[in-house]
Coordinates of C-alpha atoms in Angstrom, one line a residue:
Chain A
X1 CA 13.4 37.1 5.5
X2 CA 13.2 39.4 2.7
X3 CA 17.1 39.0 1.3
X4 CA 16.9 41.9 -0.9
X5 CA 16.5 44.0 2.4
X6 CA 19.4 42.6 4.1
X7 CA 22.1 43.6 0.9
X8 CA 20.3 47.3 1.0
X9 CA 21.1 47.5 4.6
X10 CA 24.9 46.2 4.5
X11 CA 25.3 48.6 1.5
X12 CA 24.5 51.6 3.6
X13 CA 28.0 50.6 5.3
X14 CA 29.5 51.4 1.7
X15 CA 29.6 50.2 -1.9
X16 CA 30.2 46.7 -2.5
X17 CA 30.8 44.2 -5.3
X18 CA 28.3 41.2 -4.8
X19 CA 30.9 38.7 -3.9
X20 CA 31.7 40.7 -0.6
X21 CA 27.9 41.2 -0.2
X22 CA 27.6 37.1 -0.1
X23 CA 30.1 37.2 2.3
X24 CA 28.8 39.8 5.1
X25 CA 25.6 38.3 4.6
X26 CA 26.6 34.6 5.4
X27 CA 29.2 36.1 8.5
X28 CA 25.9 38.0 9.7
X29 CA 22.6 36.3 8.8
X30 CA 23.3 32.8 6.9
X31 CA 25.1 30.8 9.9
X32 CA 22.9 27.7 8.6
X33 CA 22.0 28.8 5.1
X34 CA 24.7 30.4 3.2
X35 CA 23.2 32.8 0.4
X36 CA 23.9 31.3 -3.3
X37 CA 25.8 33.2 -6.0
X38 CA 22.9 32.9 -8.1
X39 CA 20.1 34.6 -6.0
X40 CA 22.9 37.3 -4.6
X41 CA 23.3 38.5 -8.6
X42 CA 19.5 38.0 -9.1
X43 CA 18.3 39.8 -6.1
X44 CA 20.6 42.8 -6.7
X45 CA 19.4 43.1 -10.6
X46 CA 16.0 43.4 -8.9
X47 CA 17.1 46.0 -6.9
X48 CA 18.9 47.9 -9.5
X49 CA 15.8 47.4 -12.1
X50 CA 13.4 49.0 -9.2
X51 CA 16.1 51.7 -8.8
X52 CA 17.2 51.1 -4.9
X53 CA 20.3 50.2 -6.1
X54 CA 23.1 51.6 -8.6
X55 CA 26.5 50.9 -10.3
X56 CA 28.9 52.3 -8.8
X57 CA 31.5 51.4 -10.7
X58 CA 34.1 48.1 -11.5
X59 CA 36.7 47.1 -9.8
X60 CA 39.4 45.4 -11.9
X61 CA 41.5 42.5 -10.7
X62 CA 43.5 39.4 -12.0
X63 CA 40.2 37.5 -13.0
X64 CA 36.6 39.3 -14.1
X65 CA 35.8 42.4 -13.7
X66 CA 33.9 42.8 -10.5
X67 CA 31.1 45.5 -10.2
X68 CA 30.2 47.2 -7.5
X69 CA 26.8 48.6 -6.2
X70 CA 25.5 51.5 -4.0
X71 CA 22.4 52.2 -2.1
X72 CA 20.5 55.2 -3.9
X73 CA 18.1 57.7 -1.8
X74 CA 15.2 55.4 -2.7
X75 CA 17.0 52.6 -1.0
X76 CA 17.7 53.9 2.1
X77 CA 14.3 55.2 2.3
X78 CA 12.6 51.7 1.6
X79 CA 15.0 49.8 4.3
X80 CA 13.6 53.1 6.7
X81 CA 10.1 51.8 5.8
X82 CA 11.0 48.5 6.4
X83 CA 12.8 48.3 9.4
X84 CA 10.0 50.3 10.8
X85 CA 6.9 48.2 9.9
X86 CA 6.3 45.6 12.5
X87 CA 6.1 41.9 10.9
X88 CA 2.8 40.2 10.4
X89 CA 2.5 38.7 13.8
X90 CA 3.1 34.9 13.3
X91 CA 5.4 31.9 14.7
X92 CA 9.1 31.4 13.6
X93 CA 9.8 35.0 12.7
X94 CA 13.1 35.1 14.5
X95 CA 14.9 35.3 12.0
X96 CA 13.5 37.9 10.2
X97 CA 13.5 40.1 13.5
X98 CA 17.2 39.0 14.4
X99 CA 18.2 40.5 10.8
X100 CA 16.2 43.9 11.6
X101 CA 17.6 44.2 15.3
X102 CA 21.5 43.5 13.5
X103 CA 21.0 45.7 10.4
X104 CA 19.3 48.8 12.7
X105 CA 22.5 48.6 15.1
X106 CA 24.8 48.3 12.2
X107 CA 23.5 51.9 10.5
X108 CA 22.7 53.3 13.9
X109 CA 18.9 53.6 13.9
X110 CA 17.2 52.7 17.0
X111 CA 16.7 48.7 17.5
X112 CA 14.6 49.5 20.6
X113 CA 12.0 51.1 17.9
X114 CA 12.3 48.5 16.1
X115 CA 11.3 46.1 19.0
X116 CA 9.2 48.3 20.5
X117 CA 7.0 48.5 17.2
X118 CA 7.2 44.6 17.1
X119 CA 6.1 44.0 20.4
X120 CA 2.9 46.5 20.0
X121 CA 2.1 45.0 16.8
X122 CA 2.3 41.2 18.7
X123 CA 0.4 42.6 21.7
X124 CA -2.4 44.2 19.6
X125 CA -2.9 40.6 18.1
X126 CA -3.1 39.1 21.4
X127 CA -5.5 41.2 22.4
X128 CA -8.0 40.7 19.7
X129 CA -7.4 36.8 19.9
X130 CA -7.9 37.2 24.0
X131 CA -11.1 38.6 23.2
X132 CA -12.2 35.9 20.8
X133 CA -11.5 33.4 23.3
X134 CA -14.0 35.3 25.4
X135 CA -16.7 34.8 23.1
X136 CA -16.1 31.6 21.9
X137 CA -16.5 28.3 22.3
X138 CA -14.2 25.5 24.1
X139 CA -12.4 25.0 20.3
X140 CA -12.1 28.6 19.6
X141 CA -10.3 28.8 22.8
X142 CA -8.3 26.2 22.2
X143 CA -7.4 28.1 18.9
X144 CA -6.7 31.2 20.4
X145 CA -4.4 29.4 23.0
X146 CA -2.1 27.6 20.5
X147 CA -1.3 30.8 18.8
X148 CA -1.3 32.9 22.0
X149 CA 1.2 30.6 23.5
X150 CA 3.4 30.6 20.7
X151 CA 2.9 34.8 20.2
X152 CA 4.2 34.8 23.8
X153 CA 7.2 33.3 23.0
X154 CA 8.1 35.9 20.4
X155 CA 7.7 38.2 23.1
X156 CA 9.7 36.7 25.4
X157 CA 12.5 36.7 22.7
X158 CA 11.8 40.6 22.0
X159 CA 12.6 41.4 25.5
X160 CA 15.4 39.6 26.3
X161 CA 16.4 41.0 23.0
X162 CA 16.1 44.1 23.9
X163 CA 18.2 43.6 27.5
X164 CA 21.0 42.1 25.4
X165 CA 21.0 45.4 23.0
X166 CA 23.9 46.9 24.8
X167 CA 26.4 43.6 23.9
X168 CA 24.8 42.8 20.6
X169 CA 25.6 46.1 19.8
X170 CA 29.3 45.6 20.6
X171 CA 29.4 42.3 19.2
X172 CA 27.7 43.5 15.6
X173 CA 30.3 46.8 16.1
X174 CA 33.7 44.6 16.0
Chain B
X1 CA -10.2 62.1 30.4
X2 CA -7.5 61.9 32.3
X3 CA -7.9 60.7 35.5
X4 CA -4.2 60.2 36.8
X5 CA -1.6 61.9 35.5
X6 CA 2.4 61.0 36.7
X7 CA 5.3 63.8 35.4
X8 CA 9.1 63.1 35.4
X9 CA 9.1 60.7 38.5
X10 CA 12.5 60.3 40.2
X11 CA 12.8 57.6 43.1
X12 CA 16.0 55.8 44.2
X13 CA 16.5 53.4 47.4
X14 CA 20.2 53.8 48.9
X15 CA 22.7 54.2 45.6
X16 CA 19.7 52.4 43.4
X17 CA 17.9 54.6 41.0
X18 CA 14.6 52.6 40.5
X19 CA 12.4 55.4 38.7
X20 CA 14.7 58.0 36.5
X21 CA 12.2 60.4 34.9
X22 CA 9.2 58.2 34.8
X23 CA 5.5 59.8 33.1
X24 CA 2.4 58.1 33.0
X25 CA -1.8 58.9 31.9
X26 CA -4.4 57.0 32.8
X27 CA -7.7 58.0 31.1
X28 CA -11.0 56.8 33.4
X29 CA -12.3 53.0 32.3
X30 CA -9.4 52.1 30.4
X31 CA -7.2 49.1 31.5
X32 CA -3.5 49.8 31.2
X33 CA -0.8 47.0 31.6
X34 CA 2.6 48.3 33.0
X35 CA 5.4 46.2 31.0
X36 CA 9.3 45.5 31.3
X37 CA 11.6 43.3 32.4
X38 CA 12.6 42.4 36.2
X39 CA 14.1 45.2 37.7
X40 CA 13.0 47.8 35.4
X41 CA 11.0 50.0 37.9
X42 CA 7.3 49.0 36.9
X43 CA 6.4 48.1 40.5
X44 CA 7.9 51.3 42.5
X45 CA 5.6 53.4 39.2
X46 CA 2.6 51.5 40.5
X47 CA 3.5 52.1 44.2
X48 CA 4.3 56.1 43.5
X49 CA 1.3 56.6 41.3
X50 CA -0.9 54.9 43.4
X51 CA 0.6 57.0 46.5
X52 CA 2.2 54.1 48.8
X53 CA 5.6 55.3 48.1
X54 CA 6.3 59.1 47.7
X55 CA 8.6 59.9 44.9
X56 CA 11.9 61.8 45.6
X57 CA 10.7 64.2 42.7
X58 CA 8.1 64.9 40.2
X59 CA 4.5 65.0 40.4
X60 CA 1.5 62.5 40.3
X61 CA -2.3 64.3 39.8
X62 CA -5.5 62.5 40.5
X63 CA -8.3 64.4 38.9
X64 CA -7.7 68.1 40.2
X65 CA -5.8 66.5 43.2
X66 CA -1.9 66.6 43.3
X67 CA -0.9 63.3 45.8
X68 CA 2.7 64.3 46.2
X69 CA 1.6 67.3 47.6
X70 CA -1.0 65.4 50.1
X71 CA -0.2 64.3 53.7
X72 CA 0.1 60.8 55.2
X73 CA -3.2 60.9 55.9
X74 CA -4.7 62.1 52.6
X75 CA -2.9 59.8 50.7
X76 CA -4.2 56.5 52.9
X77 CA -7.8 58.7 53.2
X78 CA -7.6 58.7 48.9
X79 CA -6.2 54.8 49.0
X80 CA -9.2 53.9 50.9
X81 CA -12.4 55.4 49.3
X82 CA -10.7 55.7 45.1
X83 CA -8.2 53.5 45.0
X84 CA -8.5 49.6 45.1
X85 CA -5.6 47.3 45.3
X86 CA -4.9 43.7 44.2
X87 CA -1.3 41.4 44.6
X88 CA 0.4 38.7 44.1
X89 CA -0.1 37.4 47.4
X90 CA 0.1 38.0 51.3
X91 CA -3.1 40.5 50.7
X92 CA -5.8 38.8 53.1
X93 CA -5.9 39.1 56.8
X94 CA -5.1 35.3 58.1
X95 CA -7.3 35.9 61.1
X96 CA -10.7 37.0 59.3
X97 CA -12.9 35.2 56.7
X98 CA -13.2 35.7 53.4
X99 CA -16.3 37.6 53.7
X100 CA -14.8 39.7 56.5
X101 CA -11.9 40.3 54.3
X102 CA -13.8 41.8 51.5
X103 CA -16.1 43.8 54.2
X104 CA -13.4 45.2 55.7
X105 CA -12.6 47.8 53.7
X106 CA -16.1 49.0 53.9
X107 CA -15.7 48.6 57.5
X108 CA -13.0 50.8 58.1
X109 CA -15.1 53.7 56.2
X110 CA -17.8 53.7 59.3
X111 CA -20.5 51.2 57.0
X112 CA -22.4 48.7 59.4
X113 CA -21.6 45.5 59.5
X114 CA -24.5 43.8 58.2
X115 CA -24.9 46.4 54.8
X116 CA -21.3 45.9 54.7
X117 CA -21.4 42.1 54.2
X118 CA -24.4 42.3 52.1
X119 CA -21.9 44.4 49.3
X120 CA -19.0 41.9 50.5
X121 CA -21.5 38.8 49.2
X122 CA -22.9 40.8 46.2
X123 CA -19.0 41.0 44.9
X124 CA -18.0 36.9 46.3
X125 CA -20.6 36.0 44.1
X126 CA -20.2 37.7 40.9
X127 CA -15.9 36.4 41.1
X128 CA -17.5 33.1 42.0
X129 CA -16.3 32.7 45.3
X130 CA -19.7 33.0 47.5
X131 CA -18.7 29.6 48.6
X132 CA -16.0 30.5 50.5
X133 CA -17.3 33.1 52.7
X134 CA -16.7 31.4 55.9
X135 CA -13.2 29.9 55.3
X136 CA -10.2 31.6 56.2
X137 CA -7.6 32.5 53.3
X138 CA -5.6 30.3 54.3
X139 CA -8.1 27.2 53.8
X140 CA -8.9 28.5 50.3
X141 CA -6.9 27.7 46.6
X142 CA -4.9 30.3 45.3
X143 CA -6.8 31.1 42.4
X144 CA -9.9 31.8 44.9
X145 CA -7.7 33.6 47.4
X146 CA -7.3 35.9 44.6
X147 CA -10.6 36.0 43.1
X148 CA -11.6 36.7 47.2
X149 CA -8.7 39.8 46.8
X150 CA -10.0 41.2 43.5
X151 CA -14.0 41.6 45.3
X152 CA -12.5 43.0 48.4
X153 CA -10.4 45.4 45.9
X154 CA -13.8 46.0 44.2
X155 CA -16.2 46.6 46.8
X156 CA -15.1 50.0 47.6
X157 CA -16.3 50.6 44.4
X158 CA -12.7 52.5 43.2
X159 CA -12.0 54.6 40.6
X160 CA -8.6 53.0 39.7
X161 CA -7.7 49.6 40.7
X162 CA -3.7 48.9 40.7
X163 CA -3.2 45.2 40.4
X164 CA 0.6 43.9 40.7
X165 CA 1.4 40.8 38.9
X166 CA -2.0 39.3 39.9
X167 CA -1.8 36.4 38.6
X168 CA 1.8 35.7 39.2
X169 CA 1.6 33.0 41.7
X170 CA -1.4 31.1 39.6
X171 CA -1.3 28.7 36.7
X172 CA -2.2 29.3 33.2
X173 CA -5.9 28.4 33.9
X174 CA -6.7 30.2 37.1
X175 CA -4.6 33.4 35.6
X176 CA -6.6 33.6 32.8
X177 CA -10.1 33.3 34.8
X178 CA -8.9 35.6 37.3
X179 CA -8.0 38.0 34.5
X180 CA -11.1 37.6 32.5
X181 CA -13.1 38.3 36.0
X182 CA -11.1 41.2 37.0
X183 CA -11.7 42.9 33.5
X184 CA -15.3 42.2 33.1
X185 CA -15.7 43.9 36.9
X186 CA -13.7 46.5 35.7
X187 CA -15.5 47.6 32.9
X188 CA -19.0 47.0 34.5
X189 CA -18.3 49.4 37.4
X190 CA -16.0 52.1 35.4
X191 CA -13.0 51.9 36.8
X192 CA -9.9 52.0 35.4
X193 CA -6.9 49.2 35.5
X194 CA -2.9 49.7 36.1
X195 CA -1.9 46.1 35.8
X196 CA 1.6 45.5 36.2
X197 CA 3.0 42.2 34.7
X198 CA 5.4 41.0 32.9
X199 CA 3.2 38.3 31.0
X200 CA 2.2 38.9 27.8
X201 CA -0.8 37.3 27.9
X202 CA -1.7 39.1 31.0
X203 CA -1.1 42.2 29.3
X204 CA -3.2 41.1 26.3
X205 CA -6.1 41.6 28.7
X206 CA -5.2 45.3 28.3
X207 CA -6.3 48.3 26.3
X208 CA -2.7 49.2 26.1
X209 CA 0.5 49.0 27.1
X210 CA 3.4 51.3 28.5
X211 CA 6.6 50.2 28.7
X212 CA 9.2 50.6 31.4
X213 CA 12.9 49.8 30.7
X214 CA 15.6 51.6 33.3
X215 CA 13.1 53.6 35.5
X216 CA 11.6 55.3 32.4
X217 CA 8.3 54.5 30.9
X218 CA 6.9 54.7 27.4
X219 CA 4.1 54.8 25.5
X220 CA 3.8 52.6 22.4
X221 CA 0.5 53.2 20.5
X222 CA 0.4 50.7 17.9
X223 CA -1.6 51.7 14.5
X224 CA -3.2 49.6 12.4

């Protein structure tokens, strides 16, 4: 998953300094991999070189001083863009999809658009594969099946996503 | 084209509201897969847009014909000579043979008997189950039960063929053959698809998809 995304969507909640960004990352997205200082610092000097984020600001306290960041226009414009471009269709994107379903319901956009796009975007590539198989021979079927089975799946996980919305949305709201 | 146009369906059973504002197109040709979860009214669209079920409100056109505005009788007449209908099971009359089966639709328009089993065995044959004729559903696989369904749904030669989880009772491998063969008839004879399923790789079969989630459907064209 693209980490820079995930900071520009918790900053919408707000400015923040990038210790408390580590932190509501790891609470939301890094169950098994906590994010490390390093690439929390590095990833947000690449957003503030490419101008999605700003300084907003330090705040002082009993040990360094701690800066804090904001999203700019440009950010919140390029998590719009991102949130509403389905992923390349391809196994093991949960993750990835579980971080746009949270970080929608957390600024109140639509995660049903966001599933909904997914899902079209995963059907359209099962079609063209279902029509390969057609033409092909016994191995290109074979082909086809493998990654048909495991697009399937995804889908499977986008619609029961998408029946759980109502309580992940309370769950991601406490 | 538009061939069947729903608007702003409403349909409830007792304190259930099954269809809440439900709208539908189907242009002619194209093959449309009906998606959602369980519950979430696909089957009662099919059954309202294909005129088994009246709705409580709203309004389903068929070319320059309104159904909800049709009689009993128009709506079974319409069923019968433009509509063609495939399940998951429970389709085939026990009592007749295959070949009756898929004459019998041709039947019960007046045709004789004999030029209406010649069409019957045209169809067996091109969904592969000619050699069945002379069993009785009951003495045949599933996946050639349905096969046997899909030509009887076929020989009418329909202009929309409503197909509700057809392959739901089959395995992976008689699905997908059943699928391919009810596509490829499809688009040799014109006629356009609602298939209602919940599997993806059903639906994948499709030219589209519409969703339905809490008795509404929608549309999600996905662009390149």
């Amino acid at each position: 998953m693209a980490i820079g995304h995930a900071l520009l969507g918790l900053l919408e909640g707000g400015p923040r300094h990038g210790y408390d960004l580590k932190r509501a990352y790891d609470e939301r997205f890094g169950h098994d991999r906590p994010l490390a200082y390093g690439q929390v610092y590095s990833t947000l000097s690449r957003l503030l070189k490419n101008g999605l984020v700003a300084e907003a600001g330090v705040e002082a306290g009993d040990g360094p001083e701690r800066k804090r960041y904001a999203i700019t226009d440009a950010g919140v414009t390029d998590v719009e863009r991102w949130l509403g471009t389905p992923e390349k269709p391809e196994p093991y994107l949960q993750n990835t999809l579980y971080s746009k379903v949270v970080l929608a319901l957390l600024s109140g956009r639509s995660a049903t658009d966001v599933l909904d796009t997914q899902r079209a975007a995963h059907l359209s590539v099962m079609r063209d594969l279902t029509k390969r198989k057609a033409d092909g021979d016994l191995a290109d079927q074979l082909i086809c099946d493998f990654a048909l089975f495991h697009l399937e799946a995804d889908l499977r996980w986008l619609e029961l996503t998408a029946a759980r919305l109502d309580k992940l949305a309370q769950e991601v709201g406490k | 084209m538009s061939l069947l146009v729903a608007q702003d369906l409403h349909k409830s059973f007792g304190k259930t509201h099954a269809l809440e504002g439900a709208g539908l197109t189907i242009r002619a040709g194209e093959i449309v897969a009906v998606m959602g979860p369980s519950g979430s009214g696909k089957s009662t669209l099919l059954h309202c847009i294909a005129g088994i079920l009246p709705p409580d409100s709203g309004v389903v056109r068929y070319g320059d014909r309104e159904l909800t505005s049709m009689s009993d009788r128009e709506r079974s007449e319409l069923r019968r000579t433009d509509f063609g209908f495939v399940f998951q099971f429970g389709q085939l009359v026990p009592e007749l043979t295959c070949l009756e089966n898929v004459a019998l639709p041709l039947r019960l328009s007046g045709m004789k008997r004999k030029d209406a089993e010649r069409a019957a065995k045209d169809w067996m044959a091109k969904l592969e189950v000619d050699g069945v004729a002379d069993q009785r559903p009951g003495e045949t696989s599933g996946g050639q039960g349905q096969r046997v369904a899909i030509a009887r749904a076929l020989v009418t030669a329909p202009k929309v063929i409503f197909a509700d989880e057809p392959t739901g009772a089959l395995d992976s491998l008689n699905g997908e053959r059943v699928m391919h063969l009810l596509t490829s008839a499809a688009r040799e004879t014109g006629a356009a698809v609602v298939l209602v399923t919940h599997e993806a790789r059903v639906a994948a079969y499709s030219d589209r998809e519409v969703v339905v989630r809490d008795g509404k459907a929608r549309d999600v064209e996905f662009v390149r």
